[in-house]
């Protein structure tokens, strides 16, 4: 085939895959938002067919031949086409290496395991879930060999979510957190109780107005973004012209949805900022860690910033006049940045959050390298919570069974939450070199920050690997110290609250 024909075939393949993805995303979004409860059956038939068609479109000899031919003249290709070919070849090879029967058996297992996990959590019955987790760990160890036969198994699993990430990098980050952060938590012991306004009633209707205000403040164009309500907040992007976020409103905890909207809008801005040239191609994606980097930058570095909270305070008083009556900007800063070691990851504050992840990281690493048996997991979990957070769960439901990730087969995913926060701190450090960040945040002026991110991160999608992207944007390799320093500063700010 001529090069022009090969490139045309490459473009067509990606557009067609994208179309299937678009359809499947629509169905998923619908199922999470307004589809009636009894609609699962018909949907899963439709999704199964679309999935199968999309698989057949990609995994076949014709596609393999096109990609191989393009790769053989890679030096002559432009960077975007070369990178598309590289990513698609990698994906195709990986999909071919996993034996089909194993993949089918694994999909069934995960389906069943999520159900078993839900029941086990409800009944506080870890032994009922244990055999499923044992099989998932076995599968994951085997899959690691298919994903990257030359890598250590846990590194191979990490790289499914963040390319080039390794245990060495994470060990460095987590040991720094353990050394600096764990002793600092002593300083926030014996804080006064949470002020009443945090759990005062704020109507959902008013909270919806707050969401619209925040999305506007963050520059989400209403012509290209929308918000819906779901059990758990998430972001789903169809393309740069259509990005959806969701939130969950709690009448007695307005800060919960406020931070969800800021977080998800951070994800949305990434998708809205990807360039026109990469739309509909394999480049229109981002690494899990870098995506989380954008959401955490807005949630942590912007949303929890004292200057930004002081700026936001009058708006909150206007929307929630009863709840916020007599509450000063300073009181809002202190309440939003309360630090309390707790049992549940999803309710953790910014400072103790990484310690929750550290527990999961250490345990899954040991399960994959075979030094921790699943049967010993609850005990190991409780011991690490005691060591790092100073709290011990009284039930497995509040301990090892609290998250769905392992039941879904997501081993190697948790660390990207902390990696994202660390990327966010490093990006903000780079932004501070060129922009008066404090001043901007205190005026609620976020556009210059978003413009910087768009220029240095968002537009590229996955044209570069995440570590290369970080290097290009900040002029440095990964520097975890910025994150650790940021958290220490939050402890400092917090201890000023009740002196
Ligand atoms: Zn997120």
Coordinates of C-alpha atoms in Angstrom, one line a residue, residues 168-337:
X168 CA 11.2 2.7 42.7
X169 CA 9.5 6.0 42.0
X170 CA 6.5 5.2 44.3
X171 CA 8.7 3.9 47.1
X172 CA 10.6 7.2 47.0
X173 CA 7.4 9.2 47.1
X174 CA 5.7 7.2 49.9
X175 CA 8.7 6.9 52.1
X176 CA 9.0 10.7 52.0
X177 CA 5.4 11.0 52.9
X178 CA 5.8 8.5 55.7
X179 CA 8.8 10.2 57.2
X180 CA 7.5 13.8 57.0
X181 CA 3.8 13.5 57.3
X182 CA 3.1 10.8 59.9
X183 CA 5.0 12.6 62.7
X184 CA 3.3 15.9 61.8
X185 CA -0.1 14.5 62.4
X186 CA 0.6 14.7 66.1
X187 CA 0.3 18.4 65.7
X188 CA -3.3 18.3 64.7
X189 CA -4.5 16.1 67.5
X190 CA -7.2 17.5 69.9
X191 CA -8.8 19.9 67.4
X192 CA -12.1 21.6 68.3
X193 CA -15.1 19.8 66.8
X194 CA -16.4 20.7 63.3
X195 CA -18.3 24.0 63.2
X196 CA -22.1 23.5 62.8
X197 CA -22.4 25.4 59.5
X198 CA -20.5 22.5 57.7
X199 CA -23.5 20.2 58.3
X200 CA -26.3 22.8 58.2
X201 CA -29.1 22.2 55.7
X202 CA -28.5 23.6 52.3
X203 CA -31.2 22.9 49.7
X204 CA -30.2 20.8 46.7
X205 CA -31.7 23.5 44.5
X206 CA -29.3 26.1 45.9
X207 CA -26.4 23.6 45.6
X208 CA -27.2 23.2 41.9
X209 CA -26.8 27.0 41.6
X210 CA -23.4 26.7 43.3
X211 CA -22.4 24.0 40.8
X212 CA -23.3 26.2 37.9
X213 CA -21.4 29.1 39.4
X214 CA -18.3 27.0 40.0
X215 CA -18.3 25.6 36.5
X216 CA -18.6 29.1 35.1
X217 CA -15.8 30.3 37.3
X218 CA -13.6 27.5 36.1
X219 CA -14.4 28.4 32.5
X220 CA -16.5 25.4 31.4
X221 CA -18.4 26.5 28.4
X222 CA -22.1 25.5 28.9
X223 CA -22.3 24.8 25.1
X224 CA -19.8 22.0 25.5
X225 CA -20.2 20.7 29.1
X226 CA -23.1 19.5 31.3
X227 CA -23.6 18.2 34.8
X228 CA -25.9 15.4 36.0
X229 CA -26.5 13.7 39.4
X230 CA -25.2 10.2 40.2
X231 CA -24.4 8.1 43.2
X232 CA -20.6 8.6 42.7
X233 CA -19.2 11.7 40.9
X234 CA -17.3 11.1 37.6
X235 CA -16.4 12.7 34.3
X236 CA -17.1 11.3 30.9
X237 CA -15.8 12.9 27.7
X238 CA -17.1 12.2 24.2
X239 CA -14.8 14.7 22.5
X240 CA -13.7 18.3 23.1
X241 CA -17.2 19.5 22.3
X242 CA -19.1 17.3 24.7
X243 CA -17.8 16.7 28.2
X244 CA -20.1 15.6 31.1
X245 CA -19.5 15.7 34.8
X246 CA -21.6 14.4 37.6
X247 CA -22.0 15.1 41.3
X248 CA -23.9 13.9 44.3
X249 CA -25.8 16.4 46.6
X250 CA -26.0 15.8 50.3
X251 CA -28.4 18.3 52.0
X252 CA -26.3 18.3 55.1
X253 CA -22.9 18.6 53.6
X254 CA -22.6 21.2 50.9
X255 CA -18.8 21.1 50.9
X256 CA -19.0 17.5 49.6
X257 CA -20.6 18.4 46.3
X258 CA -18.7 21.7 46.1
X259 CA -15.4 19.8 46.0
X260 CA -16.7 17.1 43.7
X261 CA -17.7 19.7 41.2
X262 CA -14.3 21.4 41.4
X263 CA -12.5 18.1 41.1
X264 CA -14.6 16.8 38.1
X265 CA -14.5 20.2 36.4
X266 CA -10.7 19.8 36.6
X267 CA -11.0 16.6 34.7
X268 CA -13.4 18.2 32.2
X269 CA -11.0 21.1 31.5
X270 CA -8.4 18.6 30.4
X271 CA -10.7 17.0 27.9
X272 CA -12.0 20.4 26.7
X273 CA -8.5 21.5 26.2
X274 CA -7.2 18.7 23.9
X275 CA -6.3 20.1 20.5
X276 CA -8.5 19.8 17.4
X277 CA -5.7 17.8 15.6
X278 CA -5.9 14.9 18.0
X279 CA -9.7 14.5 18.1
X280 CA -10.9 11.1 17.1
X281 CA -7.4 9.6 17.3
X282 CA -5.6 7.4 19.8
X283 CA -3.9 10.5 21.1
X284 CA -7.1 11.9 22.5
X285 CA -6.6 10.3 25.9
X286 CA -4.5 11.0 28.9
X287 CA -2.7 9.0 31.5
X288 CA -4.6 8.2 34.7
X289 CA -2.1 10.0 36.9
X290 CA -1.9 13.2 34.7
X291 CA -5.7 13.3 34.5
X292 CA -5.9 13.1 38.3
X293 CA -3.2 15.7 38.3
X294 CA -5.6 18.2 36.7
X295 CA -8.5 17.4 39.0
X296 CA -6.4 17.5 42.1
X297 CA -4.8 20.8 41.1
X298 CA -8.2 22.5 41.1
X299 CA -9.5 20.6 44.1
X300 CA -6.4 20.8 46.3
X301 CA -4.2 23.7 45.1
X302 CA -7.1 26.0 44.1
X303 CA -10.2 24.8 46.0
X304 CA -8.5 24.5 49.4
X305 CA -6.4 27.6 49.0
X306 CA -7.1 30.1 51.9
X307 CA -7.2 33.1 49.5
X308 CA -9.6 31.3 47.1
X309 CA -11.9 30.2 50.0
X310 CA -12.0 33.8 51.3
X311 CA -13.0 34.9 47.8
X312 CA -15.7 32.2 47.7
X313 CA -17.1 33.0 51.1
X314 CA -19.5 35.9 50.1
X315 CA -20.9 33.8 47.3
X316 CA -21.6 30.9 49.7
X317 CA -23.3 33.4 52.1
X318 CA -25.4 34.7 49.2
X319 CA -26.5 31.1 48.2
X320 CA -26.9 29.7 51.7
X321 CA -27.8 32.7 53.9
X322 CA -29.1 30.6 56.8
X323 CA -26.3 28.1 57.0
X324 CA -23.6 30.7 56.5
X325 CA -25.0 33.3 58.8
X326 CA -22.2 35.0 60.7
X327 CA -19.5 32.7 59.2
X328 CA -16.4 34.6 58.3
X329 CA -14.0 33.8 55.4
X330 CA -11.4 32.7 58.0
X331 CA -13.9 30.2 59.6
X332 CA -14.6 28.8 56.2
X333 CA -10.8 28.3 55.5
X334 CA -10.4 26.5 58.8
X335 CA -13.4 24.3 58.3
X336 CA -12.6 23.3 54.7
X337 CA -9.0 22.4 55.7

